[in-house]
mmCIF file of C-alpha atoms in Angstrom:
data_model
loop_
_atom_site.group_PDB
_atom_site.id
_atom_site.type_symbol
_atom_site.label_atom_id
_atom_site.label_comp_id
_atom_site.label_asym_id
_atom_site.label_seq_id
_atom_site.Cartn_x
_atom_site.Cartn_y
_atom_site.Cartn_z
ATOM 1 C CA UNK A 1 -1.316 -6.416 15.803
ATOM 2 C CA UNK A 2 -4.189 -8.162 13.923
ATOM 3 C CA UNK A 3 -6.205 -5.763 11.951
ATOM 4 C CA UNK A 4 -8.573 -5.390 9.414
ATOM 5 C CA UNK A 5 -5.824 -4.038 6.922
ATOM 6 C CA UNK A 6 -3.616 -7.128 7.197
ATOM 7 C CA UNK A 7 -2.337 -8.739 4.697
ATOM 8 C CA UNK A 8 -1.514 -7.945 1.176
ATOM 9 C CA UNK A 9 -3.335 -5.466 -1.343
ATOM 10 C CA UNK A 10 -2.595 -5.157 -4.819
ATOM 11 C CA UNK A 11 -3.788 -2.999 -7.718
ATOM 12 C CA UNK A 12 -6.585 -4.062 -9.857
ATOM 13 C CA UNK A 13 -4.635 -1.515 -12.812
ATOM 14 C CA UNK A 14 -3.346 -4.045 -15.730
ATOM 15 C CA UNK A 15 1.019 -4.148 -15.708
ATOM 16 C CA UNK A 16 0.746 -2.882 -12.811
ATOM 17 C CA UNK A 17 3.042 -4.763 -10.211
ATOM 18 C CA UNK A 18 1.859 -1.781 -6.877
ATOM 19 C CA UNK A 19 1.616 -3.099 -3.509
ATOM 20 C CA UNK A 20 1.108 -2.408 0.009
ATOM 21 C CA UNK A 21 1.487 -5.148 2.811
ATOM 22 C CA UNK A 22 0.556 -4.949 6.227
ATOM 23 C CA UNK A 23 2.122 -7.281 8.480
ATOM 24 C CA UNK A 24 0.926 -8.336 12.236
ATOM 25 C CA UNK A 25 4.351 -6.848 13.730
ATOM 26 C CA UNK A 26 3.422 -3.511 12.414
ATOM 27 C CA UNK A 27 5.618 -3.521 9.683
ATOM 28 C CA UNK A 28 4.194 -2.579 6.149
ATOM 29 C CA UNK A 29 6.338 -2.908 2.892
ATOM 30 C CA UNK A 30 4.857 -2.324 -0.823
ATOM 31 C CA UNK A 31 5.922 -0.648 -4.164
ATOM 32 C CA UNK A 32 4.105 1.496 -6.465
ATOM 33 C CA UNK A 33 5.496 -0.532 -9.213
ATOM 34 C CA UNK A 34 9.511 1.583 -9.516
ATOM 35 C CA UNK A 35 10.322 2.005 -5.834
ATOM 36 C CA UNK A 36 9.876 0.212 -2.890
ATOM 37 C CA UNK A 37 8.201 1.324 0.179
ATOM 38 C CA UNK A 38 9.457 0.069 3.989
ATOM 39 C CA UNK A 39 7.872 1.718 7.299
ATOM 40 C CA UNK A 40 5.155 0.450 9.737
ATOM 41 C CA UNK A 41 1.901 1.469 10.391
ATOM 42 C CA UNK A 42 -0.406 1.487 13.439
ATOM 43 C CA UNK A 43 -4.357 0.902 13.520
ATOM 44 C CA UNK A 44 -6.976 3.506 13.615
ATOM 45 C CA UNK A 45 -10.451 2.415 13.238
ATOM 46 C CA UNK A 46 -11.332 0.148 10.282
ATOM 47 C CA UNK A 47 -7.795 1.304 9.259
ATOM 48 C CA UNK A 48 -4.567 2.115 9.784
ATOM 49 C CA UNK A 49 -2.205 5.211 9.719
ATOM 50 C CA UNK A 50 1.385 4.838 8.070
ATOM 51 C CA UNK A 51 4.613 6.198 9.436
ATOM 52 C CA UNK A 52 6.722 8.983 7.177
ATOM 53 C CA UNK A 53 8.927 7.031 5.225
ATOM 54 C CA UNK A 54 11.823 8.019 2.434
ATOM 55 C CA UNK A 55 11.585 6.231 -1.014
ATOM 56 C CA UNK A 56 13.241 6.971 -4.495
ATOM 57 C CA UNK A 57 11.841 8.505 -7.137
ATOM 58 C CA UNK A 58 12.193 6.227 -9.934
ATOM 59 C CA UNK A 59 9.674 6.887 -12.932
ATOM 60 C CA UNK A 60 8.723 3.263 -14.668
ATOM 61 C CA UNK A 61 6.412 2.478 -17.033
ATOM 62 C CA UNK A 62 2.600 1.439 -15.652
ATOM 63 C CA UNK A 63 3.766 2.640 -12.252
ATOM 64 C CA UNK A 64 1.377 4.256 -9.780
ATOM 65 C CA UNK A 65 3.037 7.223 -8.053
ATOM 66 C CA UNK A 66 -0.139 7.814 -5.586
ATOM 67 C CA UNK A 67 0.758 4.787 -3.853
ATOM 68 C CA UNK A 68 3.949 6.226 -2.888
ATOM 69 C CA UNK A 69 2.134 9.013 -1.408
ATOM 70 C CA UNK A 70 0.068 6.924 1.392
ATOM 71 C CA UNK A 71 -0.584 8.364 4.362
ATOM 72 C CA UNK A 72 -3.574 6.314 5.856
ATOM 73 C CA UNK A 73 -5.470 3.702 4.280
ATOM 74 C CA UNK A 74 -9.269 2.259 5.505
ATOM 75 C CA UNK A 75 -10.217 -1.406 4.615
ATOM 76 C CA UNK A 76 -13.796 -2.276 3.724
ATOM 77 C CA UNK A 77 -14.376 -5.787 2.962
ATOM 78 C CA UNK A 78 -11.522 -6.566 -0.312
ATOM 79 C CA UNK A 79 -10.834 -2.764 -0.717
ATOM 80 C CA UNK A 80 -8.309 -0.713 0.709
ATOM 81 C CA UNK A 81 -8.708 2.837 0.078
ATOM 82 C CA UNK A 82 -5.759 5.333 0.423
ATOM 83 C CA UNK A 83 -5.491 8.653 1.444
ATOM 84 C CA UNK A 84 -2.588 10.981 1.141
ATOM 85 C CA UNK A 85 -1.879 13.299 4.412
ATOM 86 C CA UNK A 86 -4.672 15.633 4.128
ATOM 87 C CA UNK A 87 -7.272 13.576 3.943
ATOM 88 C CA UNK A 88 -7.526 13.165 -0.183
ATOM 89 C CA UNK A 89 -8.197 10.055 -1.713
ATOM 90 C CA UNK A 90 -5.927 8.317 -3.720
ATOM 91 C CA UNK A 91 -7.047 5.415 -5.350
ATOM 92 C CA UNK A 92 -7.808 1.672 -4.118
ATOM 93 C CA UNK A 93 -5.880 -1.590 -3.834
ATOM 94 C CA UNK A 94 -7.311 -4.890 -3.850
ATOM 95 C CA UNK A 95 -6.983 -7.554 -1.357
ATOM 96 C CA UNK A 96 -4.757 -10.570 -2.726
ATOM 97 C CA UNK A 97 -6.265 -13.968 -3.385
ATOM 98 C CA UNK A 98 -2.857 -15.791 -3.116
ATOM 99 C CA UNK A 99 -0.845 -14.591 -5.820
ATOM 100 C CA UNK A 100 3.060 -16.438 -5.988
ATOM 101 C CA UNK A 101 4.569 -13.195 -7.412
ATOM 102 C CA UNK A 102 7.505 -11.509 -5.261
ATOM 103 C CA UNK A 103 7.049 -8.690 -3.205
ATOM 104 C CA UNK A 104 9.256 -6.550 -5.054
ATOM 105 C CA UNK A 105 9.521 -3.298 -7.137
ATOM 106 C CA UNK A 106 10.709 -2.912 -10.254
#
């Protein structure tokens, strides 16, 4: 499912290692830094809404907890802005130039 959201987005926030990444198959994997995220999402508009998903709740230094909270996200141009479930923003990722670091949590 190509969409406007695919691909990876990172955040902009120094130390921080947060991540979301939509793939075509409608999978979307990411970390806000301490613990990983695994579900898929499905498009709506310029966007796309995520599934509910389980996670831990690992506190780590330069972390970014809102991440973990994504409910739908809307893509406009290199920034993908996130929204928790009713509607409130949360912050914005940037789209990745091609970094080589692993899509992991720490």
């Amino acid at each position: 499912m190509s969409n406007s959201v695919n691909g990876k987005w990172v955040s902009s926030k120094d130390g921080s290692s947060a991540f979301l990444k939509f793939d075509e198959d409608g999978t979307l994997t990411g970390s806000d830094g301490g613990n990983r995220i695994s579900t898929t999402w499905g498009p709506e508009g310029s966007g796309a809404v995520i599934k509910p998903f389980a996670t831990t709740q690992r506190a780590v230094m330069g972390m970014e907890p809102w991440v973990g909270r994504v409910h739908r996200v809307e893509a406009d141009g290199d920034v993908l802005t996130v929204f928790d479930h009713g509607g409130n923003h949360l912050g914005e990722l940037a789209k990745d130039t091609g970094s080589n670091e692993p899509d992991e949590g720490r």
